[in-house]
Coordinates of C-alpha atoms and ligand atoms in Angstrom, one line a residue:
M1 CA 0.0 0.0 0.0
K2 CA 1.5 3.3 -1.2
S3 CA -0.5 6.0 0.6
P4 CA -1.4 6.5 4.2
I5 CA -4.8 5.4 5.3
I6 CA -6.1 8.9 5.7
Q7 CA -6.2 9.1 1.8
L8 CA -8.5 6.2 1.6
P9 CA -12.0 7.8 1.2
K10 CA -14.3 6.0 3.6
A11 CA -17.6 6.2 5.6
E12 CA -17.9 5.5 9.3
L13 CA -21.2 3.9 10.1
H14 CA -20.7 2.7 13.7
L15 CA -19.8 5.5 16.0
H16 CA -21.3 6.5 19.4
I17 CA -20.7 10.3 19.8
E18 CA -20.5 9.9 23.6
G19 CA -17.7 7.4 23.0
T20 CA -15.6 10.1 21.4
L21 CA -15.3 12.1 24.7
E22 CA -11.6 12.2 25.2
P23 CA -10.3 12.3 28.8
E24 CA -8.9 15.9 28.2
L25 CA -12.4 17.1 27.1
I26 CA -14.1 15.3 30.0
L27 CA -11.9 17.3 32.4
E28 CA -12.4 20.5 30.5
L29 CA -16.2 20.1 30.5
A30 CA -16.2 19.1 34.2
A31 CA -14.4 22.3 35.0
R32 CA -16.7 24.4 32.8
N33 CA -19.8 22.9 34.4
N34 CA -18.5 22.8 38.0
I35 CA -18.9 19.0 38.1
T36 CA -16.8 16.9 40.5
L37 CA -15.8 13.7 38.9
P38 CA -14.9 10.4 40.8
F39 CA -11.6 10.5 38.9
P40 CA -10.7 14.2 38.8
T41 CA -7.3 14.0 37.2
L42 CA -6.1 12.8 33.8
E43 CA -4.0 10.2 35.5
T44 CA -6.7 8.7 37.7
L45 CA -9.2 8.9 34.9
R46 CA -6.9 7.1 32.4
E47 CA -6.4 4.3 34.9
Q48 CA -10.1 3.4 34.5
Y49 CA -9.7 2.5 30.8
E50 CA -9.1 -1.3 31.3
F51 CA -12.2 -3.3 30.5
S52 CA -13.1 -6.9 31.1
D53 CA -16.3 -6.9 29.0
L54 CA -19.0 -4.7 27.5
Q55 CA -20.6 -3.9 30.9
S56 CA -17.4 -2.8 32.5
F57 CA -16.9 -0.3 29.7
L58 CA -20.5 0.9 29.8
N59 CA -20.2 1.8 33.5
L60 CA -17.4 4.3 32.7
Y61 CA -19.0 5.5 29.5
Y62 CA -22.3 6.4 31.2
A63 CA -20.5 7.9 34.2
N64 CA -18.4 10.2 32.0
M65 CA -21.5 11.6 30.3
A66 CA -22.2 13.5 33.5
V67 CA -20.0 16.4 32.1
L68 CA -22.4 17.0 29.1
I69 CA -24.8 19.7 30.2
T70 CA -25.3 22.4 27.6
E71 CA -25.8 22.6 23.9
A72 CA -22.3 23.9 23.6
D73 CA -20.9 20.8 25.3
F74 CA -22.7 18.5 22.8
A75 CA -21.5 20.7 19.9
D76 CA -17.9 20.8 21.1
M77 CA -17.8 17.0 21.5
T78 CA -19.3 16.5 18.0
R79 CA -16.8 19.0 16.4
A80 CA -13.9 17.3 18.2
Y81 CA -15.0 14.0 16.7
L82 CA -15.4 15.4 13.2
R83 CA -11.9 16.9 13.4
R84 CA -10.4 13.5 14.3
A85 CA -12.6 11.7 11.7
Q86 CA -11.3 14.0 9.0
A87 CA -7.7 13.1 10.1
S88 CA -8.8 9.4 9.5
G89 CA -10.0 10.1 6.0
V90 CA -13.7 9.8 6.9
R91 CA -15.8 11.5 4.2
H92 CA -19.3 10.5 5.5
A93 CA -20.2 9.7 9.1
E94 CA -23.4 8.2 10.6
I95 CA -23.3 9.1 14.2
M96 CA -25.3 7.4 17.0
F97 CA -26.3 9.2 20.3
D98 CA -28.0 7.8 23.4
P99 CA -30.9 10.2 24.1
Q100 CA -32.2 8.1 27.1
A101 CA -28.8 8.4 28.9
H102 CA -29.1 12.2 28.9
V103 CA -32.8 12.6 29.6
A104 CA -32.3 10.3 32.6
R105 CA -29.7 12.8 33.9
G106 CA -32.2 15.7 33.6
V107 CA -30.7 17.1 30.3
A108 CA -33.5 18.2 27.9
L109 CA -33.8 16.3 24.6
T110 CA -33.7 19.6 22.7
T111 CA -30.3 20.4 24.3
V112 CA -28.8 17.1 23.2
V113 CA -30.2 17.2 19.7
N114 CA -29.7 20.9 19.0
G115 CA -26.1 20.7 20.3
I116 CA -25.1 17.7 18.2
A117 CA -27.1 18.9 15.2
S118 CA -25.5 22.4 15.2
A119 CA -22.1 20.8 14.7
L120 CA -23.3 18.4 12.0
A121 CA -25.0 21.2 10.1
S122 CA -21.7 22.7 9.1
S123 CA -19.7 19.4 8.9
V124 CA -19.4 19.5 5.1
A125 CA -18.2 23.1 5.1
D126 CA -15.9 22.6 8.2
F127 CA -14.5 19.2 7.6
G128 CA -15.7 17.9 4.2
I129 CA -17.7 15.2 6.0
S130 CA -21.4 14.6 5.2
A131 CA -23.1 13.3 8.3
G132 CA -26.3 11.7 9.5
L133 CA -27.6 11.3 13.1
I134 CA -29.0 8.1 14.5
A135 CA -30.9 7.9 17.8
A136 CA -29.8 4.7 19.6
F137 CA -32.0 3.2 22.2
L138 CA -30.7 1.4 25.4
R139 CA -31.7 -2.2 25.2
D140 CA -31.3 -2.6 29.0
E141 CA -34.1 -0.1 29.4
S142 CA -37.8 -0.8 28.7
E143 CA -39.5 -0.5 25.3
E144 CA -41.9 2.0 26.7
S145 CA -39.1 4.3 27.7
A146 CA -37.7 4.0 24.1
L147 CA -41.1 4.7 22.5
E148 CA -41.6 7.7 24.7
I149 CA -38.3 9.2 23.5
L150 CA -38.9 8.3 19.9
E151 CA -42.3 10.1 20.0
A152 CA -40.6 13.1 21.5
L153 CA -37.9 13.1 18.7
L154 CA -40.6 12.8 16.0
T155 CA -42.7 15.6 17.6
M156 CA -39.8 18.0 17.8
D157 CA -38.9 17.0 14.2
A158 CA -35.3 16.1 15.2
P159 CA -33.0 15.8 12.3
I160 CA -32.4 12.1 12.7
I161 CA -32.0 9.6 9.8
G162 CA -32.6 6.4 11.7
I163 CA -32.6 4.5 15.0
G164 CA -30.3 2.0 16.5
L165 CA -30.2 -0.3 19.5
D166 CA -27.2 -0.4 21.9
S167 CA -26.0 -1.0 25.5
A168 CA -25.9 -4.3 27.4
E169 CA -26.8 -7.0 24.8
V170 CA -27.0 -10.4 26.6
G171 CA -30.4 -10.9 28.1
N172 CA -31.9 -8.0 26.1
P173 CA -32.8 -9.6 22.8
P174 CA -34.3 -7.8 19.7
S175 CA -37.7 -9.3 20.5
K176 CA -38.0 -6.7 23.3
F177 CA -38.2 -3.9 20.8
I178 CA -40.6 -5.0 18.0
R179 CA -43.0 -2.1 18.5
L180 CA -40.2 0.5 18.6
F181 CA -38.7 -0.6 15.3
K182 CA -42.2 -0.9 13.7
R183 CA -43.0 2.7 14.7
A184 CA -39.6 4.0 13.6
G185 CA -40.0 2.2 10.2
E186 CA -43.5 3.7 9.7
A187 CA -42.1 7.1 10.5
G188 CA -39.7 6.7 7.5
L189 CA -36.5 6.2 9.6
R190 CA -33.7 3.8 8.7
L191 CA -33.1 0.9 11.0
T192 CA -30.0 -0.6 12.5
A193 CA -29.2 -2.6 15.7
H194 CA -26.2 -3.9 17.6
A195 CA -26.3 -7.7 17.5
G196 CA -23.8 -10.5 17.8
E197 CA -21.2 -8.4 19.7
E198 CA -21.5 -10.4 23.0
G199 CA -24.9 -11.8 22.2
P200 CA -25.5 -15.1 20.2
P201 CA -25.9 -15.4 16.5
S202 CA -29.7 -15.8 17.0
Y203 CA -29.8 -12.1 18.0
V204 CA -28.5 -11.2 14.6
E205 CA -31.2 -13.3 13.0
D206 CA -33.9 -11.9 15.2
A207 CA -32.8 -8.3 14.5
L208 CA -33.3 -9.0 10.8
N209 CA -36.5 -11.0 11.1
L210 CA -38.3 -9.3 14.0
L211 CA -37.0 -5.7 13.7
G212 CA -36.5 -5.5 10.0
V213 CA -33.1 -3.8 10.4
E214 CA -31.1 -2.9 7.3
R215 CA -27.7 -3.1 9.0
I216 CA -26.2 -5.0 11.9
D217 CA -23.7 -3.3 14.2
H218 CA -20.9 -5.6 15.1
G219 CA -22.3 -9.0 14.0
I220 CA -19.0 -10.8 14.6
R221 CA -20.6 -13.8 16.4
A222 CA -22.6 -14.5 13.2
V223 CA -19.5 -16.5 12.1
E224 CA -20.5 -19.2 14.6
D225 CA -23.6 -20.1 12.5
R226 CA -22.9 -21.3 9.0
I227 CA -26.5 -21.0 7.8
L228 CA -26.7 -17.4 9.1
V229 CA -23.5 -16.6 7.3
K230 CA -24.9 -18.0 4.1
R231 CA -28.0 -15.7 4.4
L232 CA -25.9 -12.6 5.3
V233 CA -23.8 -13.2 2.2
A234 CA -26.8 -13.8 0.0
E235 CA -28.6 -10.7 1.2
Q236 CA -25.3 -8.7 1.5
I237 CA -26.5 -7.4 4.9
P238 CA -23.9 -4.8 6.1
L239 CA -22.0 -5.6 9.2
T240 CA -20.3 -2.6 10.8
V241 CA -17.3 -4.3 12.5
C242 CA -15.1 -2.5 15.1
P243 CA -11.8 -4.4 15.5
L244 CA -10.2 -2.4 18.3
S245 CA -13.4 -2.3 20.3
N246 CA -13.7 -6.1 20.1
V247 CA -10.2 -6.6 21.5
R248 CA -10.6 -4.0 24.3
L249 CA -14.0 -5.4 25.4
R250 CA -12.6 -9.0 25.1
A251 CA -15.2 -10.1 22.5
V252 CA -12.1 -11.5 20.8
D253 CA -8.8 -12.4 22.5
T254 CA -6.4 -10.6 20.2
L255 CA -6.4 -8.7 17.0
A256 CA -4.7 -11.7 15.3
A257 CA -7.7 -13.8 16.3
H258 CA -10.2 -11.3 14.9
P259 CA -12.7 -12.9 12.5
L260 CA -12.8 -10.0 10.1
P261 CA -10.4 -11.6 7.5
Q262 CA -12.5 -14.8 7.6
M263 CA -15.6 -12.7 7.2
L264 CA -14.1 -10.9 4.2
S265 CA -13.2 -14.1 2.5
A266 CA -16.7 -15.5 3.2
G267 CA -18.0 -12.7 1.0
L268 CA -19.8 -10.9 3.9
N269 CA -20.5 -7.1 3.5
V270 CA -18.2 -5.9 6.2
C271 CA -16.7 -2.5 6.9
V272 CA -14.3 -1.0 9.6
N273 CA -15.5 1.4 12.3
S274 CA -14.3 2.8 15.6
D275 CA -17.4 2.4 17.9
D276 CA -16.1 4.4 20.9
P277 CA -12.7 5.7 19.8
A278 CA -11.8 7.6 22.9
Y279 CA -12.1 4.4 24.9
F280 CA -10.8 1.7 22.6
G281 CA -7.4 3.1 21.4
G282 CA -8.2 5.0 18.3
Y283 CA -10.3 6.4 15.5
V284 CA -11.2 4.6 12.3
G285 CA -7.7 5.3 10.8
A286 CA -6.1 3.6 13.8
N287 CA -8.5 0.6 13.3
F288 CA -7.4 0.3 9.7
D289 CA -3.7 0.8 10.6
A290 CA -3.8 -2.0 13.2
M291 CA -5.5 -4.4 10.9
V292 CA -3.1 -3.6 8.0
A293 CA -0.2 -4.2 10.4
E294 CA -1.7 -7.5 11.6
F295 CA -3.0 -8.9 8.3
Q296 CA -0.9 -7.1 5.6
W297 CA -4.1 -6.0 3.8
D298 CA -3.4 -5.0 0.2
A299 CA -5.0 -2.1 -1.7
A300 CA -7.7 -4.3 -3.2
T301 CA -8.8 -5.3 0.3
L302 CA -8.8 -1.7 1.5
E303 CA -10.9 -0.7 -1.5
T304 CA -13.4 -3.5 -0.8
L305 CA -13.8 -2.3 2.8
A306 CA -14.1 1.4 2.0
G307 CA -16.5 0.6 -0.9
N308 CA -18.6 -1.5 1.5
S309 CA -18.8 1.4 4.0
I310 CA -19.9 3.9 1.3
R311 CA -22.4 1.5 -0.3
S312 CA -23.9 0.5 3.1
S313 CA -24.4 4.0 4.3
F314 CA -27.7 5.8 4.4
A315 CA -26.3 8.7 2.2
S316 CA -28.1 9.8 -0.9
S317 CA -27.2 8.0 -4.1
A318 CA -25.6 11.2 -5.4
R319 CA -23.3 11.4 -2.4
K320 CA -22.5 7.6 -2.6
D321 CA -21.6 8.1 -6.3
E322 CA -19.3 11.0 -5.5
L323 CA -17.5 9.0 -2.8
L324 CA -17.2 5.9 -4.9
G325 CA -15.7 8.1 -7.6
E326 CA -13.1 9.3 -5.0
L327 CA -12.4 5.7 -4.1
A328 CA -11.9 4.7 -7.8
A329 CA -9.4 7.6 -8.1
W330 CA -7.6 6.4 -4.9
S331 CA -7.5 2.9 -6.3
A332 CA -6.1 4.0 -9.7
A333 CA -3.3 5.9 -7.8
Q334 CA -2.2 2.7 -6.0
G335 CA -1.0 1.3 -9.3
Ligands
HPA401 N1 -21.9 -1.9 22.4 C1 -23.1 -1.7 22.9 N2 -23.5 -0.5 23.4 C2 -22.6 0.5 23.3 C3 -21.4 0.4 22.7 C4 -21.0 -0.9 22.3 O1 -19.8 -1.1 21.8 N3 -20.8 1.6 22.8 C5 -21.7 2.4 23.3 N4 -22.8 1.8 23.6
ZN402 ZN1 -21.4 0.3 19.2

């Protein structure tokens, strides 16, 4: 590969904006809002970033959200992500946020949405990144709570393109959220859900069959079920894979043991994403760099992955064509 990964035009489809809060920004916002954190210095905060599973990460992720209070806080966090995404060669980003986690802390939904949306409104002009916003619902909360927030988002005409499903997966199957996804689909929203990160392959199947999702976030445990893999290949269901996240949350033992190469050769529609980059050791460029170092991916493999990310996005066909054109130019320059 001749050029650095930043030059590979790509879309990021699996990104939690709250997971982009870097420790430095956490402390800055805590000071700005007069909030006392349990880990008030960079050193003590950084010591918390060792995770044993998804839940151990979620505990810190939700605790750190306490510093997000005003529209400006949400806007600053979002702009900081876009700046880093630009440095990773991201040209289109679909960004999840967790409305329930903020409303539960007493932050108004309009504060959250307006703050993030104000940064996204100028992301093409500021960073050359087209962007869409996805409201992700917490699967360890009730469906009623999710439906209430969805209705509020629809009533306020929030600029969201879709909904997702995240948080603690095991024990919270897709079947819990059938009415939520039905309502969102009827409202014209695009549908995605986390499945097969820690949960079994049957959750991937249920997300497709019961929720009608168009994409699966993670989906790595699908490889345990040959029949499911056959279906995912046949239907080219996008799987938004996050290699560094999977290692840090111990969904896989090591990067060398990551199933992504196997998924690629099976013909699955996979792409590379960062999930919660401030917590897992890097943005999407770092995820690509780590995989290239581990698996010696060639230019053709990188083109496949970037092409999958662009084609699997919820961008307009005009924007997809534009980015696929940029990707073709990148490919030609690789010789
Ligand atoms: N998995 C599930 N829920 C999440 C994650 C994740 O990786 N990040 C933020 N919420
Ligand atoms: Zn995620």
